[in-house]
Amino acid sequence: MTRSLTGMTVLITGASSGIGAALAEVLAQQGARLALVARRRDKLEALVARLSGSGHLVIPADVADPRACAGAIAQACSAFGRLDTLVCNAGYGLVAGIAATDEEQWLAILRTNLLGTTACIRAAAPLLLVQPLRDGWRGQVMIVSSALARRGRPDAGAYSATKAAQLSVAEALRIEWAEQRIAVTSVHPIHTDTEFHGAAAGRRWLVGAAEPRQTPAHVAARMVAAIRRPQAEVWPHRGSRWALALGALWAWPIDRYLTRRLAEERAAVLSPEAAKSKG
Ligand SMILES: NC(=O)c1ccc[n+]([C@@H]2O[C@H](COP(=O)([O-])OP(=O)(O)OC[C@H]3O[C@@H](n4cnc5c(N)ncnc54)[C@H](OP(=O)(O)O)[C@@H]3O)[C@@H](O)[C@H]2O)c1
């Protein structure tokens, strides 16, 4: 059964830019009521000012703090009375080799990307599990992971690990809550043109000229389709799904590709001008 977006209540973490903001724009156009969560209040307020519809909530919160997650979910649930879709999208990248990633960096990225996700799910559970069905579903949890969930990226191993952990959470939860008619969907974008690469911690996140990329609007459109008709996984770039599935069976071609790319990235760090002229 297709879920109607008109009047649907959706909470989006990481809504102040990129994929979260693009998703908010499409959902608002379709008549959804939104609770928008991120740390930058000014960005959320500017977003709400340009959204269609009214009654959207701005909830400044840091998802690395579980009490802030609980507060954000409670505020949305009490204003809307139900939560149809919880989108756990807030996250950031970290560019550093595994041996160079210190304990503090590991804990920080796990707190935001992984525990920020699970804290929101835990806080939403009491309402999600008892609210009445709407269009055949009690609710939905959508987790924005990454294509890197299926293959760790060199020099972004800690970030990749948080994305793989989010996928494991989605896989387990999907079965745990199936009987209650709560859909669980993981989303696996490839490189998307957002603030993400500029905001990443550690070294600069380099993007190869030949690397496929997509727009946040494209990712948001695929997410909206999976909110209307819940599905287990969303891969906005279909080719990457099949390449990574084959890579799980047959590792060496992907090892070879990533080895070459890492060498190019490291050369670009040492000599940015030479890398630019190579294109
Ligand atoms: N862009 C890509 O290439 C790509 C690829 C695969 C997966 N993803 C995933 O897509 C998701 C969205 O990223 P994006 O590409 O849209 O990047 P983005 O433009 O940098 O957006 C990240 C969002 O997360 C929020 N955020 C970060 N840390 C937070 C915290 N501690 N508490 C609350 N909000 C926080 C940011 O808002 P504030 O700074 O205002 O808090 C921002 O709204 C992330 O989970 C990312 O891992 C991105």
PDB file of N, CA and C in Angstrom, residues 158-251:
ATOM      1  N   ALA A 158      37.391   4.774   9.677  1.00  0.00           N
ATOM      2  CA  ALA A 158      36.530   4.978  10.852  1.00  0.00           C
ATOM      3  C   ALA A 158      35.143   5.413  10.395  1.00  0.00           C
ATOM      4  N   TYR A 159      35.102   6.352   9.452  1.00  0.00           N
ATOM      5  CA  TYR A 159      33.804   6.790   8.907  1.00  0.00           C
ATOM      6  C   TYR A 159      33.073   5.595   8.291  1.00  0.00           C
ATOM      7  N   SER A 160      33.784   4.812   7.470  1.00  0.00           N
ATOM      8  CA  SER A 160      33.150   3.652   6.833  1.00  0.00           C
ATOM      9  C   SER A 160      32.603   2.695   7.885  1.00  0.00           C
ATOM     10  N   ALA A 161      33.340   2.523   8.981  1.00  0.00           N
ATOM     11  CA  ALA A 161      32.893   1.601  10.036  1.00  0.00           C
ATOM     12  C   ALA A 161      31.580   2.080  10.658  1.00  0.00           C
ATOM     13  N   THR A 162      31.422   3.402  10.818  1.00  0.00           N
ATOM     14  CA  THR A 162      30.150   3.895  11.384  1.00  0.00           C
ATOM     15  C   THR A 162      29.002   3.635  10.411  1.00  0.00           C
ATOM     16  N   LYS A 163      29.295   3.706   9.113  1.00  0.00           N
ATOM     17  CA  LYS A 163      28.247   3.506   8.105  1.00  0.00           C
ATOM     18  C   LYS A 163      27.879   2.024   8.003  1.00  0.00           C
ATOM     19  N   ALA A 164      28.896   1.141   8.158  1.00  0.00           N
ATOM     20  CA  ALA A 164      28.618  -0.304   8.179  1.00  0.00           C
ATOM     21  C   ALA A 164      27.802  -0.653   9.428  1.00  0.00           C
ATOM     22  N   ALA A 165      28.127  -0.006  10.536  1.00  0.00           N
ATOM     23  CA  ALA A 165      27.382  -0.268  11.775  1.00  0.00           C
ATOM     24  C   ALA A 165      25.931   0.191  11.635  1.00  0.00           C
ATOM     25  N   GLN A 166      25.715   1.314  10.961  1.00  0.00           N
ATOM     26  CA  GLN A 166      24.327   1.768  10.741  1.00  0.00           C
ATOM     27  C   GLN A 166      23.561   0.742   9.897  1.00  0.00           C
ATOM     28  N   LEU A 167      24.240   0.151   8.915  1.00  0.00           N
ATOM     29  CA  LEU A 167      23.567  -0.860   8.090  1.00  0.00           C
ATOM     30  C   LEU A 167      23.196  -2.071   8.960  1.00  0.00           C
ATOM     31  N   SER A 168      24.094  -2.492   9.835  1.00  0.00           N
ATOM     32  CA  SER A 168      23.787  -3.631  10.726  1.00  0.00           C
ATOM     33  C   SER A 168      22.586  -3.317  11.617  1.00  0.00           C
ATOM     34  N   VAL A 169      22.545  -2.079  12.128  1.00  0.00           N
ATOM     35  CA  VAL A 169      21.406  -1.663  12.963  1.00  0.00           C
ATOM     36  C   VAL A 169      20.112  -1.783  12.151  1.00  0.00           C
ATOM     37  N   ALA A 170      20.149  -1.291  10.912  1.00  0.00           N
ATOM     38  CA  ALA A 170      18.940  -1.328  10.068  1.00  0.00           C
ATOM     39  C   ALA A 170      18.519  -2.764   9.800  1.00  0.00           C
ATOM     40  N   GLU A 171      19.494  -3.629   9.499  1.00  0.00           N
ATOM     41  CA  GLU A 171      19.158  -5.024   9.178  1.00  0.00           C
ATOM     42  C   GLU A 171      18.519  -5.731  10.377  1.00  0.00           C
ATOM     43  N   ALA A 172      19.072  -5.489  11.555  1.00  0.00           N
ATOM     44  CA  ALA A 172      18.522  -6.149  12.754  1.00  0.00           C
ATOM     45  C   ALA A 172      17.148  -5.594  13.099  1.00  0.00           C
ATOM     46  N   LEU A 173      17.047  -4.265  13.073  1.00  0.00           N
ATOM     47  CA  LEU A 173      15.791  -3.617  13.487  1.00  0.00           C
ATOM     48  C   LEU A 173      14.643  -3.962  12.534  1.00  0.00           C
ATOM     49  N   ARG A 174      14.972  -4.100  11.254  1.00  0.00           N
ATOM     50  CA  ARG A 174      13.921  -4.394  10.261  1.00  0.00           C
ATOM     51  C   ARG A 174      13.172  -5.676  10.640  1.00  0.00           C
ATOM     52  N   ILE A 175      13.894  -6.658  11.142  1.00  0.00           N
ATOM     53  CA  ILE A 175      13.252  -7.928  11.511  1.00  0.00           C
ATOM     54  C   ILE A 175      12.619  -7.785  12.899  1.00  0.00           C
ATOM     55  N   GLU A 176      13.343  -7.105  13.822  1.00  0.00           N
ATOM     56  CA  GLU A 176      12.799  -6.959  15.190  1.00  0.00           C
ATOM     57  C   GLU A 176      11.423  -6.287  15.181  1.00  0.00           C
ATOM     58  N   TRP A 177      11.221  -5.337  14.260  1.00  0.00           N
ATOM     59  CA  TRP A 177       9.979  -4.556  14.264  1.00  0.00           C
ATOM     60  C   TRP A 177       9.029  -4.906  13.110  1.00  0.00           C
ATOM     61  N   ALA A 178       9.348  -5.983  12.391  1.00  0.00           N
ATOM     62  CA  ALA A 178       8.507  -6.329  11.225  1.00  0.00           C
ATOM     63  C   ALA A 178       7.073  -6.623  11.659  1.00  0.00           C
ATOM     64  N   GLU A 179       6.923  -7.386  12.735  1.00  0.00           N
ATOM     65  CA  GLU A 179       5.591  -7.788  13.182  1.00  0.00           C
ATOM     66  C   GLU A 179       4.731  -6.577  13.541  1.00  0.00           C
ATOM     67  N   GLN A 180       5.370  -5.521  14.026  1.00  0.00           N
ATOM     68  CA  GLN A 180       4.623  -4.304  14.419  1.00  0.00           C
ATOM     69  C   GLN A 180       4.320  -3.410  13.213  1.00  0.00           C
ATOM     70  N   ARG A 181       4.694  -3.848  12.010  1.00  0.00           N
ATOM     71  CA  ARG A 181       4.461  -3.062  10.785  1.00  0.00           C
ATOM     72  C   ARG A 181       5.227  -1.732  10.837  1.00  0.00           C
ATOM     73  N   ILE A 182       6.465  -1.807  11.293  1.00  0.00           N
ATOM     74  CA  ILE A 182       7.336  -0.621  11.216  1.00  0.00           C
ATOM     75  C   ILE A 182       8.412  -0.945  10.168  1.00  0.00           C
ATOM     76  N   ALA A 183       8.435  -0.152   9.112  1.00  0.00           N
ATOM     77  CA  ALA A 183       9.406  -0.374   8.051  1.00  0.00           C
ATOM     78  C   ALA A 183      10.762   0.176   8.464  1.00  0.00           C
ATOM     79  N   VAL A 184      11.823  -0.495   8.081  1.00  0.00           N
ATOM     80  CA  VAL A 184      13.175   0.014   8.349  1.00  0.00           C
ATOM     81  C   VAL A 184      13.941  -0.002   7.021  1.00  0.00           C
ATOM     82  N   THR A 185      14.450   1.170   6.673  1.00  0.00           N
ATOM     83  CA  THR A 185      15.076   1.372   5.358  1.00  0.00           C
ATOM     84  C   THR A 185      16.464   1.956   5.556  1.00  0.00           C
ATOM     85  N   SER A 186      17.480   1.377   4.925  1.00  0.00           N
ATOM     86  CA  SER A 186      18.797   2.032   4.950  1.00  0.00           C
ATOM     87  C   SER A 186      19.051   2.646   3.572  1.00  0.00           C
ATOM     88  N   VAL A 187      19.758   3.777   3.591  1.00  0.00           N
ATOM     89  CA  VAL A 187      20.008   4.548   2.355  1.00  0.00           C
ATOM     90  C   VAL A 187      21.522   4.581   2.130  1.00  0.00           C
ATOM     91  N   HIS A 188      21.944   4.346   0.871  1.00  0.00           N
ATOM     92  CA  HIS A 188      23.375   4.176   0.601  1.00  0.00           C
ATOM     93  C   HIS A 188      23.858   5.059  -0.545  1.00  0.00           C
ATOM     94  N   PRO A 189      23.978   6.371  -0.261  1.00  0.00           N
ATOM     95  CA  PRO A 189      24.444   7.260  -1.340  1.00  0.00           C
ATOM     96  C   PRO A 189      25.922   7.024  -1.653  1.00  0.00           C
ATOM     97  N   ILE A 190      26.288   7.349  -2.902  1.00  0.00           N
ATOM     98  CA  ILE A 190      27.712   7.499  -3.234  1.00  0.00           C
ATOM     99  C   ILE A 190      28.018   8.993  -3.065  1.00  0.00           C
ATOM    100  N   HIS A 191      29.128   9.459  -3.642  1.00  0.00           N
ATOM    101  CA  HIS A 191      29.514  10.870  -3.495  1.00  0.00           C
ATOM    102  C   HIS A 191      28.356  11.790  -3.893  1.00  0.00           C
ATOM    103  N   THR A 192      27.963  12.656  -2.981  1.00  0.00           N
ATOM    104  CA  THR A 192      26.844  13.576  -3.218  1.00  0.00           C
ATOM    105  C   THR A 192      27.347  14.989  -2.973  1.00  0.00           C
ATOM    106  N   ASP A 193      26.962  15.915  -3.840  1.00  0.00           N
ATOM    107  CA  ASP A 193      27.482  17.284  -3.741  1.00  0.00           C
ATOM    108  C   ASP A 193      26.762  18.065  -2.652  1.00  0.00           C
ATOM    109  N   THR A 194      27.302  18.014  -1.448  1.00  0.00           N
ATOM    110  CA  THR A 194      26.743  18.703  -0.277  1.00  0.00           C
ATOM    111  C   THR A 194      27.900  19.358   0.473  1.00  0.00           C
ATOM    112  N   GLU A 195      27.621  19.818   1.697  1.00  0.00           N
ATOM    113  CA  GLU A 195      28.700  20.390   2.519  1.00  0.00           C
ATOM    114  C   GLU A 195      29.607  19.300   3.098  1.00  0.00           C
ATOM    115  N   PHE A 196      29.207  18.032   2.904  1.00  0.00           N
ATOM    116  CA  PHE A 196      29.847  16.904   3.581  1.00  0.00           C
ATOM    117  C   PHE A 196      31.373  16.886   3.450  1.00  0.00           C
ATOM    118  N   HIS A 197      31.865  17.021   2.209  1.00  0.00           N
ATOM    119  CA  HIS A 197      33.313  16.859   2.009  1.00  0.00           C
ATOM    120  C   HIS A 197      34.091  18.023   2.623  1.00  0.00           C
ATOM    121  N   GLY A 198      33.501  19.221   2.587  1.00  0.00           N
ATOM    122  CA  GLY A 198      34.149  20.373   3.220  1.00  0.00           C
ATOM    123  C   GLY A 198      34.099  20.286   4.739  1.00  0.00           C
ATOM    124  N   ALA A 199      33.039  19.642   5.268  1.00  0.00           N
ATOM    125  CA  ALA A 199      32.851  19.588   6.726  1.00  0.00           C
ATOM    126  C   ALA A 199      33.599  18.425   7.372  1.00  0.00           C
ATOM    127  N   ALA A 200      34.142  17.506   6.545  1.00  0.00           N
ATOM    128  CA  ALA A 200      34.783  16.307   7.116  1.00  0.00           C
ATOM    129  C   ALA A 200      35.946  16.698   8.019  1.00  0.00           C
ATOM    130  N   ALA A 201      36.095  15.940   9.101  1.00  0.00           N
ATOM    131  CA  ALA A 201      37.217  16.167  10.015  1.00  0.00           C
ATOM    132  C   ALA A 201      38.474  15.526   9.425  1.00  0.00           C
ATOM    133  N   GLY A 202      39.627  15.848  10.017  1.00  0.00           N
ATOM    134  CA  GLY A 202      40.882  15.261   9.545  1.00  0.00           C
ATOM    135  C   GLY A 202      41.397  15.993   8.324  1.00  0.00           C
ATOM    136  N   ARG A 203      42.083  15.246   7.443  1.00  0.00           N
ATOM    137  CA  ARG A 203      42.621  15.872   6.228  1.00  0.00           C
ATOM    138  C   ARG A 203      41.496  16.233   5.269  1.00  0.00           C
ATOM    139  N   ARG A 204      41.848  16.965   4.215  1.00  0.00           N
ATOM    140  CA  ARG A 204      40.842  17.330   3.211  1.00  0.00           C
ATOM    141  C   ARG A 204      40.331  16.072   2.508  1.00  0.00           C
ATOM    142  N   TRP A 205      39.004  16.004   2.283  1.00  0.00           N
ATOM    143  CA  TRP A 205      38.420  14.847   1.590  1.00  0.00           C
ATOM    144  C   TRP A 205      38.559  15.106   0.100  1.00  0.00           C
ATOM    145  N   LEU A 206      39.439  14.327  -0.560  1.00  0.00           N
ATOM    146  CA  LEU A 206      39.672  14.559  -1.993  1.00  0.00           C
ATOM    147  C   LEU A 206      38.710  13.724  -2.821  1.00  0.00           C
ATOM    148  N   VAL A 207      38.243  14.331  -3.892  1.00  0.00           N
ATOM    149  CA  VAL A 207      37.307  13.627  -4.754  1.00  0.00           C
ATOM    150  C   VAL A 207      37.934  13.491  -6.124  1.00  0.00           C
ATOM    151  N   GLY A 208      38.106  12.261  -6.592  1.00  0.00           N
ATOM    152  CA  GLY A 208      38.714  12.027  -7.905  1.00  0.00           C
ATOM    153  C   GLY A 208      37.835  12.597  -9.014  1.00  0.00           C
ATOM    154  N   ALA A 209      38.485  13.128 -10.071  1.00  0.00           N
ATOM    155  CA  ALA A 209      37.718  13.730 -11.176  1.00  0.00           C
ATOM    156  C   ALA A 209      36.795  12.694 -11.818  1.00  0.00           C
ATOM    157  N   ALA A 210      37.219  11.423 -11.815  1.00  0.00           N
ATOM    158  CA  ALA A 210      36.423  10.390 -12.500  1.00  0.00           C
ATOM    159  C   ALA A 210      35.384   9.759 -11.560  1.00  0.00           C
ATOM    160  N   GLU A 211      35.375  10.182 -10.289  1.00  0.00           N
ATOM    161  CA  GLU A 211      34.465   9.561  -9.310  1.00  0.00           C
ATOM    162  C   GLU A 211      33.015   9.912  -9.657  1.00  0.00           C
ATOM    163  N   PRO A 212      32.117   8.914  -9.749  1.00  0.00           N
ATOM    164  CA  PRO A 212      30.723   9.265 -10.040  1.00  0.00           C
ATOM    165  C   PRO A 212      30.139  10.068  -8.886  1.00  0.00           C
ATOM    166  N   ARG A 213      29.266  10.990  -9.188  1.00  0.00           N
ATOM    167  CA  ARG A 213      28.660  11.822  -8.145  1.00  0.00           C
ATOM    168  C   ARG A 213      27.194  12.050  -8.443  1.00  0.00           C
ATOM    169  N   GLN A 214      26.480  12.473  -7.419  1.00  0.00           N
ATOM    170  CA  GLN A 214      25.048  12.710  -7.614  1.00  0.00           C
ATOM    171  C   GLN A 214      24.645  13.947  -6.824  1.00  0.00           C
ATOM    172  N   THR A 215      23.439  14.447  -7.095  1.00  0.00           N
ATOM    173  CA  THR A 215      22.970  15.645  -6.397  1.00  0.00           C
ATOM    174  C   THR A 215      22.139  15.224  -5.183  1.00  0.00           C
ATOM    175  N   PRO A 216      22.063  16.119  -4.175  1.00  0.00           N
ATOM    176  CA  PRO A 216      21.196  15.798  -3.026  1.00  0.00           C
ATOM    177  C   PRO A 216      19.741  15.646  -3.451  1.00  0.00           C
ATOM    178  N   ALA A 217      19.322  16.388  -4.496  1.00  0.00           N
ATOM    179  CA  ALA A 217      17.926  16.278  -4.958  1.00  0.00           C
ATOM    180  C   ALA A 217      17.656  14.874  -5.495  1.00  0.00           C
ATOM    181  N   HIS A 218      18.649  14.291  -6.177  1.00  0.00           N
ATOM    182  CA  HIS A 218      18.475  12.923  -6.695  1.00  0.00           C
ATOM    183  C   HIS A 218      18.343  11.928  -5.537  1.00  0.00           C
ATOM    184  N   VAL A 219      19.221  12.059  -4.544  1.00  0.00           N
ATOM    185  CA  VAL A 219      19.159  11.144  -3.382  1.00  0.00           C
ATOM    186  C   VAL A 219      17.811  11.321  -2.675  1.00  0.00           C
ATOM    187  N   ALA A 220      17.394  12.589  -2.502  1.00  0.00           N
ATOM    188  CA  ALA A 220      16.127  12.861  -1.803  1.00  0.00           C
ATOM    189  C   ALA A 220      14.951  12.244  -2.556  1.00  0.00           C
ATOM    190  N   ALA A 221      14.983  12.323  -3.893  1.00  0.00           N
ATOM    191  CA  ALA A 221      13.869  11.761  -4.675  1.00  0.00           C
ATOM    192  C   ALA A 221      13.764  10.256  -4.447  1.00  0.00           C
ATOM    193  N   ARG A 222      14.912   9.576  -4.383  1.00  0.00           N
ATOM    194  CA  ARG A 222      14.890   8.124  -4.153  1.00  0.00           C
ATOM    195  C   ARG A 222      14.427   7.804  -2.735  1.00  0.00           C
ATOM    196  N   MET A 223      14.773   8.698  -1.785  1.00  0.00           N
ATOM    197  CA  MET A 223      14.312   8.481  -0.401  1.00  0.00           C
ATOM    198  C   MET A 223      12.797   8.663  -0.302  1.00  0.00           C
ATOM    199  N   VAL A 224      12.292   9.677  -0.992  1.00  0.00           N
ATOM    200  CA  VAL A 224      10.838   9.929  -0.947  1.00  0.00           C
ATOM    201  C   VAL A 224      10.089   8.720  -1.506  1.00  0.00           C
ATOM    202  N   ALA A 225      10.620   8.131  -2.586  1.00  0.00           N
ATOM    203  CA  ALA A 225       9.967   6.941  -3.161  1.00  0.00           C
ATOM    204  C   ALA A 225       9.907   5.821  -2.120  1.00  0.00           C
ATOM    205  N   ALA A 226      10.958   5.703  -1.315  1.00  0.00           N
ATOM    206  CA  ALA A 226      11.001   4.630  -0.305  1.00  0.00           C
ATOM    207  C   ALA A 226      10.226   4.992   0.962  1.00  0.00           C
ATOM    208  N   ILE A 227       9.852   6.255   1.100  1.00  0.00           N
ATOM    209  CA  ILE A 227       8.956   6.635   2.204  1.00  0.00           C
ATOM    210  C   ILE A 227       7.514   6.309   1.785  1.00  0.00           C
ATOM    211  N   ARG A 228       7.199   6.605   0.524  1.00  0.00           N
ATOM    212  CA  ARG A 228       5.859   6.264   0.016  1.00  0.00           C
ATOM    213  C   ARG A 228       5.640   4.757   0.028  1.00  0.00           C
ATOM    214  N   ARG A 229       6.591   4.029  -0.524  1.00  0.00           N
ATOM    215  CA  ARG A 229       6.497   2.560  -0.615  1.00  0.00           C
ATOM    216  C   ARG A 229       7.737   1.992   0.043  1.00  0.00           C
ATOM    217  N   PRO A 230       7.647   1.675   1.344  1.00  0.00           N
ATOM    218  CA  PRO A 230       8.848   1.280   2.074  1.00  0.00           C
ATOM    219  C   PRO A 230       9.599   0.115   1.418  1.00  0.00           C
ATOM    220  N   GLN A 231      10.915   0.256   1.368  1.00  0.00           N
ATOM    221  CA  GLN A 231      11.773  -0.823   0.869  1.00  0.00           C
ATOM    222  C   GLN A 231      12.966  -0.961   1.812  1.00  0.00           C
ATOM    223  N   ALA A 232      13.651  -2.104   1.739  1.00  0.00           N
ATOM    224  CA  ALA A 232      14.719  -2.386   2.700  1.00  0.00           C
ATOM    225  C   ALA A 232      15.930  -1.464   2.500  1.00  0.00           C
ATOM    226  N   GLU A 233      16.362  -1.318   1.260  1.00  0.00           N
ATOM    227  CA  GLU A 233      17.575  -0.523   1.006  1.00  0.00           C
ATOM    228  C   GLU A 233      17.344   0.399  -0.191  1.00  0.00           C
ATOM    229  N   VAL A 234      17.922   1.583  -0.099  1.00  0.00           N
ATOM    230  CA  VAL A 234      17.870   2.536  -1.213  1.00  0.00           C
ATOM    231  C   VAL A 234      19.305   2.787  -1.669  1.00  0.00           C
ATOM    232  N   TRP A 235      19.558   2.514  -2.941  1.00  0.00           N
ATOM    233  CA  TRP A 235      20.876   2.779  -3.542  1.00  0.00           C
ATOM    234  C   TRP A 235      20.653   3.783  -4.672  1.00  0.00           C
ATOM    235  N   PRO A 236      20.836   5.073  -4.374  1.00  0.00           N
ATOM    236  CA  PRO A 236      20.523   6.078  -5.396  1.00  0.00           C
ATOM    237  C   PRO A 236      21.370   5.930  -6.658  1.00  0.00           C
ATOM    238  N   HIS A 237      22.569   5.317  -6.555  1.00  0.00           N
ATOM    239  CA  HIS A 237      23.393   5.057  -7.740  1.00  0.00           C
ATOM    240  C   HIS A 237      23.413   3.539  -7.897  1.00  0.00           C
ATOM    241  N   ARG A 238      22.577   3.029  -8.816  1.00  0.00           N
ATOM    242  CA  ARG A 238      22.338   1.577  -8.865  1.00  0.00           C
ATOM    243  C   ARG A 238      23.608   0.786  -9.173  1.00  0.00           C
ATOM    244  N   GLY A 239      24.470   1.346 -10.046  1.00  0.00           N
ATOM    245  CA  GLY A 239      25.680   0.628 -10.438  1.00  0.00           C
ATOM    246  C   GLY A 239      26.553   0.287  -9.241  1.00  0.00           C
ATOM    247  N   SER A 240      26.598   1.205  -8.247  1.00  0.00           N
ATOM    248  CA  SER A 240      27.484   0.961  -7.098  1.00  0.00           C
ATOM    249  C   SER A 240      26.984  -0.234  -6.287  1.00  0.00           C
ATOM    250  N   ARG A 241      25.658  -0.424  -6.251  1.00  0.00           N
ATOM    251  CA  ARG A 241      25.116  -1.549  -5.484  1.00  0.00           C
ATOM    252  C   ARG A 241      25.636  -2.873  -6.053  1.00  0.00           C
ATOM    253  N   TRP A 242      25.564  -2.998  -7.393  1.00  0.00           N
ATOM    254  CA  TRP A 242      25.972  -4.265  -8.003  1.00  0.00           C
ATOM    255  C   TRP A 242      27.480  -4.430  -7.950  1.00  0.00           C
ATOM    256  N   ALA A 243      28.225  -3.339  -8.132  1.00  0.00           N
ATOM    257  CA  ALA A 243      29.692  -3.435  -8.073  1.00  0.00           C
ATOM    258  C   ALA A 243      30.127  -3.901  -6.687  1.00  0.00           C
ATOM    259  N   LEU A 244      29.466  -3.355  -5.641  1.00  0.00           N
ATOM    260  CA  LEU A 244      29.867  -3.713  -4.280  1.00  0.00           C
ATOM    261  C   LEU A 244      29.398  -5.115  -3.920  1.00  0.00           C
ATOM    262  N   ALA A 245      28.258  -5.534  -4.452  1.00  0.00           N
ATOM    263  CA  ALA A 245      27.795  -6.907  -4.195  1.00  0.00           C
ATOM    264  C   ALA A 245      28.783  -7.891  -4.819  1.00  0.00           C
ATOM    265  N   LEU A 246      29.218  -7.604  -6.053  1.00  0.00           N
ATOM    266  CA  LEU A 246      30.205  -8.487  -6.697  1.00  0.00           C
ATOM    267  C   LEU A 246      31.534  -8.438  -5.942  1.00  0.00           C
ATOM    268  N   GLY A 247      31.869  -7.221  -5.454  1.00  0.00           N
ATOM    269  CA  GLY A 247      33.123  -7.052  -4.714  1.00  0.00           C
ATOM    270  C   GLY A 247      33.157  -7.878  -3.439  1.00  0.00           C
ATOM    271  N   ALA A 248      31.981  -8.146  -2.854  1.00  0.00           N
ATOM    272  CA  ALA A 248      31.937  -8.968  -1.641  1.00  0.00           C
ATOM    273  C   ALA A 248      32.319 -10.411  -1.968  1.00  0.00           C
ATOM    274  N   LEU A 249      32.026 -10.835  -3.211  1.00  0.00           N
ATOM    275  CA  LEU A 249      32.360 -12.209  -3.618  1.00  0.00           C
ATOM    276  C   LEU A 249      33.789 -12.293  -4.139  1.00  0.00           C
ATOM    277  N   TRP A 250      34.234 -11.199  -4.702  1.00  0.00           N
ATOM    278  CA  TRP A 250      35.466 -11.207  -5.494  1.00  0.00           C
ATOM    279  C   TRP A 250      36.197  -9.903  -5.200  1.00  0.00           C
ATOM    280  N   ALA A 251      37.067  -9.913  -4.170  1.00  0.00           N
ATOM    281  CA  ALA A 251      37.587  -8.656  -3.619  1.00  0.00           C
ATOM    282  C   ALA A 251      38.659  -7.976  -4.474  1.00  0.00           C
TER     283      ALA A 251
END
